[in-house]
């Protein structure tokens, strides 16, 4: 399973970014997928997850600001991030699993290399 993130960069407070995660074959349509982040000095944190049927869940700290979605035809997972805050600075990782992903564990079999979001 190949996961390739893109879309990170530098942003100002209140700004927006859209992260993308391109995957291979049937992954987007049949796997659970999620975004995690690693904030400097902290542990991995689950941000948002989407199941194969399109159902979504979010961590409380991003609910209402971030939106996870996927395009099965393009085999791509997205994370639309609005109203960004300095505390959202992190490296964001795409993850996939043949099972539903919980935001409370990093026991997910497939991970991308991450894309960095920083504040200017």
N, CA and C of each residue as an Amber inpcrd file, in Angstrom:
protein
   360
   0.8570000  -1.1840000   0.0000000   0.0000000   0.0000000   0.0000000
   0.8900000   1.2290000   0.0000000   0.7080000   2.0820000  -0.9730000
   1.5070000   3.3050000  -1.0820000   0.6440000   4.5100000  -0.7630000
   1.1390000   5.3650000   0.1120000   0.4410000   6.5840000   0.5070000
   1.4040000   7.7520000   0.3330000   1.0120000   8.7520000  -0.4500000
   1.8910000   9.8890000  -0.7310000   1.1410000  11.1810000  -0.4350000
   1.5980000  11.8660000   0.6150000   0.9510000  13.1220000   1.0130000
   1.5330000  14.3060000   0.2560000   0.7100000  15.3380000   0.1340000
   1.1590000  16.6130000  -0.4390000   0.2540000  17.7140000   0.0860000
   0.6610000  18.9480000  -0.1500000  -0.1890000  20.0730000   0.2030000
   0.2150000  20.8430000   1.4340000   1.1960000  20.3480000   2.1560000
   1.6520000  21.0850000   3.3270000   2.3680000  22.3590000   2.9230000
   2.6480000  23.1960000   3.9040000   3.3560000  24.4310000   3.6220000
   3.2540000  25.3750000   4.7870000   3.5530000  26.6220000   4.4940000
   3.5260000  27.6560000   5.5080000   2.2120000  28.4310000   5.4070000
   1.6340000  28.7450000   6.5400000   0.3310000  29.4000000   6.5610000
   0.2790000  30.3760000   7.7280000  -0.5550000  31.3730000   7.6140000
  -0.7670000  32.3180000   8.7030000  -1.9960000  31.9190000   9.4940000
  -2.0700000  32.3810000  10.7210000  -3.2100000  32.0840000  11.5780000
  -4.5020000  32.5090000  10.8850000  -5.4800000  31.6240000  10.9140000
  -6.7560000  31.8860000  10.2500000  -6.8010000  31.4380000   8.8090000
  -5.6540000  31.0020000   8.2990000  -5.5750000  30.5820000   6.9130000
  -6.0960000  29.1770000   6.6910000  -5.9920000  28.7290000   5.4490000
  -6.4790000  27.4100000   5.0610000  -5.4320000  26.6770000   4.2410000
  -5.4840000  25.3640000   4.3300000  -4.6700000  24.4860000   3.4950000
  -5.4840000  23.2460000   3.1960000  -5.2010000  22.6260000   2.0610000
  -5.7930000  21.3250000   1.7590000  -4.6860000  20.3140000   1.5400000
  -4.6810000  19.3050000   2.3800000  -3.7240000  18.2190000   2.2340000
  -4.3330000  17.1250000   1.3650000  -3.4830000  16.4830000   0.5970000
  -3.9090000  15.3710000  -0.2370000  -3.0650000  14.1510000   0.0780000
  -3.6560000  12.9970000  -0.1050000  -2.9360000  11.7350000   0.0820000
  -3.3360000  10.8220000  -1.0600000  -2.3940000  10.6350000  -1.9670000
  -2.6740000   9.7640000  -3.1010000  -2.3040000   8.3390000  -2.7260000
  -3.2020000   7.4290000  -3.0680000  -2.9290000   6.0400000  -2.7580000
  -3.1080000   5.2050000  -4.0120000  -2.9790000   3.9230000  -3.8510000
  -2.9630000   3.0460000  -5.0080000  -4.2310000   2.2180000  -5.0780000
  -4.5740000   1.8230000  -6.2880000  -5.6290000   0.8680000  -6.5430000
  -6.9370000   1.1630000  -5.8510000  -7.4250000   0.1900000  -5.0950000
  -8.7510000   0.2120000  -4.4970000  -8.7430000   0.7300000  -3.0540000
  -7.6270000   1.2300000  -2.5680000  -7.4750000   1.5540000  -1.1560000
  -8.5160000   2.5590000  -0.6820000  -8.6820000   3.6530000  -1.4230000
  -9.5910000   4.7090000  -0.9670000 -11.0230000   4.2110000  -0.8340000
 -11.4200000   3.2910000  -1.6940000 -12.8170000   2.8490000  -1.6920000
 -13.0860000   1.7140000  -0.7250000 -12.0660000   1.0120000  -0.2900000
 -12.3190000  -0.1780000   0.5170000 -11.5770000  -0.2180000   1.8510000
 -10.7300000   0.7520000   2.1170000  -9.9970000   0.8010000   3.3690000
 -10.4960000   1.9570000   4.2270000 -10.2900000   1.8310000   5.5250000
 -10.4120000   2.9850000   6.3860000  -9.1740000   3.8470000   6.2120000
  -9.3580000   5.1570000   6.1860000  -8.2300000   6.0580000   6.0280000
  -8.3350000   7.1790000   7.0540000  -7.2010000   7.7630000   7.3670000
  -7.1950000   8.7800000   8.4190000  -6.0080000   9.7150000   8.2660000
  -6.1050000  10.8150000   8.9520000  -4.9950000  11.7500000   9.0940000
  -4.5830000  11.7860000  10.5670000  -3.2970000  11.6450000  10.7840000
  -2.7000000  11.8270000  12.0950000  -1.7030000  12.9790000  11.9860000
  -1.3060000  13.5060000  13.1390000  -0.2810000  14.5330000  13.1150000
   0.6750000  14.3440000  14.2770000   1.8800000  14.8260000  14.0740000
   2.9010000  14.7660000  15.1080000   3.3360000  16.1920000  15.3910000
   2.9370000  16.6680000  16.5500000   3.3070000  18.0060000  16.9950000
   4.6310000  17.9130000  17.7380000   5.5650000  18.8200000  17.4740000
   6.8610000  18.7520000  18.1530000   6.7220000  18.6450000  19.6660000
   7.4030000  17.6540000  20.2470000   7.3760000  17.4590000  21.6880000
   6.1780000  16.6800000  22.1880000   5.3190000  16.2490000  21.2910000
   4.1310000  15.4990000  21.6960000   4.0650000  14.1690000  20.9530000
   3.0740000  13.3650000  21.3180000   2.8700000  12.0830000  20.6530000
   1.9740000  12.2680000  19.4250000   1.9150000  11.2260000  18.6210000
   1.0080000  11.2550000  17.4710000  -0.4220000  11.4870000  17.9490000
  -1.1520000  12.2420000  17.1480000  -2.5200000  12.6000000  17.4960000
  -3.4210000  12.3080000  16.3060000  -4.5010000  11.5810000  16.5490000
  -5.4680000  11.3500000  15.4840000  -6.2440000  12.6220000  15.2010000
  -6.3850000  12.9760000  13.9440000  -7.0430000  14.2180000  13.5550000
  -8.4340000  13.9320000  12.9940000  -8.4950000  13.0820000  11.9930000
  -9.7690000  12.7810000  11.3420000  -9.6600000  11.4340000  10.6520000
 -10.7840000  10.7400000  10.5680000 -10.8110000   9.4340000   9.9190000
 -12.0640000   9.3090000   9.0730000 -11.9470000   8.5080000   8.0290000
 -13.0910000   8.2430000   7.1520000 -13.0950000   6.7590000   6.8400000
 -14.2570000   6.1730000   6.9590000 -14.3690000   4.7460000   6.7390000
 -14.6450000   4.4750000   5.2640000 -14.6190000   3.2070000   4.8800000
 -14.8160000   2.8590000   3.4820000 -16.1910000   3.3010000   2.9820000
 -17.1690000   3.4220000   3.9180000 -18.5180000   3.8220000   3.5190000
 -18.7120000   5.3340000   3.5570000 -17.6470000   6.0630000   3.8770000
 -17.7150000   7.5150000   3.8900000 -18.0410000   8.1430000   5.2270000
 -18.3200000   7.3440000   6.2440000 -18.5850000   7.9020000   7.5680000
 -17.3030000   8.5080000   8.1330000 -17.4500000   9.6220000   8.8530000
 -16.2800000  10.3680000   9.3160000 -16.3050000  10.5910000  10.8220000
 -15.1370000  10.8570000  11.3730000 -15.0320000  11.2520000  12.7620000
 -13.8280000  12.1720000  12.8940000 -13.8850000  13.0320000  13.9140000
 -12.8760000  14.0550000  14.1120000 -12.4750000  14.1400000  15.5700000
 -11.2530000  14.5880000  15.7880000 -10.8560000  14.8920000  17.1500000
 -11.5390000  16.1910000  17.5580000 -11.7240000  16.3740000  18.8420000
 -12.4230000  17.5650000  19.3230000 -11.6850000  18.8440000  18.9670000
 -10.3600000  18.7840000  18.8790000  -9.5960000  20.0120000  18.6630000
  -9.7070000  20.5270000  17.2350000 -10.1520000  19.6850000  16.3060000
 -10.2620000  20.1350000  14.9130000 -11.6950000  20.1320000  14.4140000
 -12.6040000  19.5830000  15.1840000 -14.0020000  19.4810000  14.7530000
 -14.5420000  20.8730000  14.4330000 -15.1800000  20.9840000  13.2890000
 -15.7160000  22.2690000  12.8690000 -14.7450000  23.1030000  12.0500000
 -13.4730000  22.7310000  12.0780000 -12.4690000  23.4740000  11.3080000
 -11.8890000  22.6370000  10.1630000 -11.7460000  21.3580000  10.3840000
 -11.1550000  20.4550000   9.3880000 -12.2430000  19.5590000   8.8070000
 -12.0700000  19.1910000   7.5440000 -12.9820000  18.2760000   6.8800000
 -12.1900000  17.2180000   6.1350000 -12.4780000  15.9590000   6.4370000
 -11.8460000  14.8470000   5.7320000 -12.7920000  14.3700000   4.6340000
 -12.2300000  14.0440000   3.4950000 -13.0400000  13.5480000   2.3830000
 -12.1510000  12.6910000   1.4910000 -12.7700000  12.0130000   0.5610000
 -11.9860000  11.1970000  -0.3620000 -12.6720000  11.1470000  -1.7170000
 -11.8580000  10.9540000  -2.7280000 -12.3460000  10.7770000  -4.0920000
 -11.9130000   9.3860000  -4.5220000 -12.8410000   8.4530000  -4.5090000
 -12.4900000   7.0700000  -4.8190000 -11.9580000   6.9270000  -6.2460000
 -12.5240000   7.6950000  -7.1610000 -12.0930000   7.5960000  -8.5550000
 -10.6480000   8.0450000  -8.7280000 -10.2250000   8.9920000  -7.9030000
  -8.8510000   9.4870000  -7.9820000  -7.9380000   8.8200000  -6.9660000
  -8.5020000   7.8920000  -6.1750000  -7.7050000   7.2160000  -5.1410000
  -6.9990000   8.2280000  -4.2360000  -7.7120000   9.2430000  -3.8430000
  -7.1000000  10.3280000  -3.0800000  -7.9300000  10.6790000  -1.8620000
  -7.2330000  10.8600000  -0.7570000  -7.8100000  11.3120000   0.5050000
  -7.4380000  12.7720000   0.6840000  -8.3540000  13.5560000   1.2520000
  -8.1030000  14.9820000   1.4580000  -8.3270000  15.3590000   2.9150000
  -7.6920000  16.4460000   3.3070000  -7.9790000  17.0770000   4.5800000
  -8.0160000  18.5810000   4.3290000  -9.2090000  19.1350000   4.3510000
  -9.3790000  20.5800000   4.2210000  -9.2600000  21.1880000   5.6050000
  -8.2980000  22.0690000   5.7600000  -8.0410000  22.6760000   7.0670000
  -8.3180000  24.1690000   6.9840000  -9.2980000  24.6170000   7.7410000
  -9.6620000  26.0330000   7.7700000  -9.4270000  26.5940000   9.1650000
  -9.4120000  27.9040000   9.2540000  -9.2250000  28.5860000  10.5440000
  -8.0360000  28.0140000  11.2890000  -6.9420000  27.8890000  10.5960000
  -5.7580000  27.2750000  11.1910000  -5.2060000  28.1020000  12.3340000
  -4.7010000  27.3920000  13.3300000  -4.1350000  28.0150000  14.5210000
  -2.6650000  27.6220000  14.6330000  -1.8720000  28.4200000  15.3160000
  -0.4520000  28.0560000  15.4850000  -0.2710000  26.6640000  16.0890000
  -1.1800000  26.2500000  16.9410000  -1.0530000  24.9220000  17.5510000
  -1.3560000  23.7820000  16.5910000  -1.7810000  24.1100000  15.3700000
  -1.9430000  23.0890000  14.3450000  -0.6270000  22.7830000  13.6310000
   0.4290000  23.5130000  13.9840000   1.7420000  23.2300000  13.4080000
   2.1300000  21.7980000  13.7140000   2.4130000  21.0120000  12.6800000
   2.7000000  19.5950000  12.8640000   3.0930000  18.9860000  11.5330000
   3.5790000  17.7870000  11.6020000   3.7330000  16.9810000  10.4010000
   2.4970000  16.0950000  10.3240000   1.8270000  16.1470000   9.1940000
   0.5740000  15.4400000   9.0120000   0.8040000  14.1830000   8.1910000
   0.2720000  13.0800000   8.6870000   0.4550000  11.7790000   8.0700000
  -0.8730000  11.1830000   7.6390000  -0.8650000  10.6040000   6.4790000
  -1.9910000   9.8260000   5.9820000  -1.7740000   8.3800000   6.4040000
  -2.8600000   7.7050000   6.7860000  -2.7540000   6.3130000   7.2050000
  -3.9360000   5.5270000   6.6570000  -3.7280000   4.2390000   6.4800000
  -4.7750000   3.3870000   5.9200000  -4.7780000   2.0320000   6.5880000
  -5.9640000   1.4460000   6.6450000  -6.1120000   0.1350000   7.2600000
  -7.2740000  -0.5930000   6.6110000  -7.2020000  -1.9050000   6.4830000
  -8.3590000  -2.6470000   5.9810000  -9.5270000  -2.6420000   6.9590000
  -9.2820000  -2.1700000   8.1830000 -10.3390000  -2.0660000   9.1950000
 -10.6270000  -0.5920000   9.4900000 -11.7030000  -0.3600000  10.2130000
 -12.0260000   0.9990000  10.6670000 -10.8970000   1.5310000  11.5460000
 -10.5120000   2.7760000  11.3330000  -9.4180000   3.3730000  12.0990000
  -9.9810000   4.1600000  13.2730000  -9.4420000   3.8870000  14.4450000
  -9.7410000   4.6870000  15.6210000  -8.7500000   5.8440000  15.6880000
  -9.2030000   7.0020000  16.1460000  -8.3070000   8.1400000  16.2850000
  -7.4540000   8.0480000  17.5400000  -7.7040000   7.0160000  18.3610000
  -7.0570000   6.9320000  19.6720000  -5.8910000   5.9720000  19.6970000
  -5.5370000   5.4130000  18.5510000  -4.4010000   4.5110000  18.4990000
  -3.6520000   4.7100000  17.1950000  -2.3410000   4.5170000  17.2420000
  -1.5410000   4.5830000  16.0170000  -1.2570000   3.1910000  15.4730000
  -1.9880000   2.1850000  15.9800000  -1.8160000   0.8300000  15.4680000
  -2.5560000   0.7110000  14.1360000  -1.9990000   1.3850000  13.1440000
  -2.5370000   1.3890000  11.7930000  -1.4350000   0.8670000  10.8880000
  -1.7290000  -0.0750000  10.0070000  -0.6380000  -0.7570000   9.2970000
   0.0950000   0.0560000   8.2420000  -0.5790000   1.0130000   7.6160000
   0.0550000   1.6950000   6.4880000   0.0990000   3.2050000   6.7190000
   1.2770000   3.7760000   6.4950000   1.5030000   5.2020000   6.7330000
   2.2510000   5.8090000   5.5540000   1.9620000   7.0910000   5.3060000
   2.7570000   7.8410000   4.3460000   3.9560000   8.4590000   5.0370000
   4.6890000   9.2640000   4.2920000   5.9000000   9.8880000   4.8050000
   5.6300000  11.2120000   5.5040000   4.4470000  11.7500000   5.3340000
   4.0840000  12.9790000   6.0320000   4.3140000  14.2300000   5.2110000
   3.5690000  15.2690000   5.5700000   3.7450000  16.5850000   4.9600000
   3.6600000  17.6270000   6.0670000   4.5670000  18.5940000   6.0190000
   4.7250000  19.5260000   7.1230000   3.8260000  20.7530000   6.9540000
   3.1890000  21.1380000   8.0370000   2.4090000  22.3870000   8.0850000
   3.0430000  23.2710000   9.1490000   3.4450000  24.4620000   8.7420000
   4.0700000  25.3840000   9.6800000   3.4070000  26.7480000   9.5820000
   3.6380000  27.5630000  10.5980000   3.0880000  28.9100000  10.6290000
   4.1750000  29.9270000  10.3660000   3.8590000  30.8900000   9.5730000
   4.8230000  31.9510000   9.2610000   4.5580000  33.1830000  10.1190000
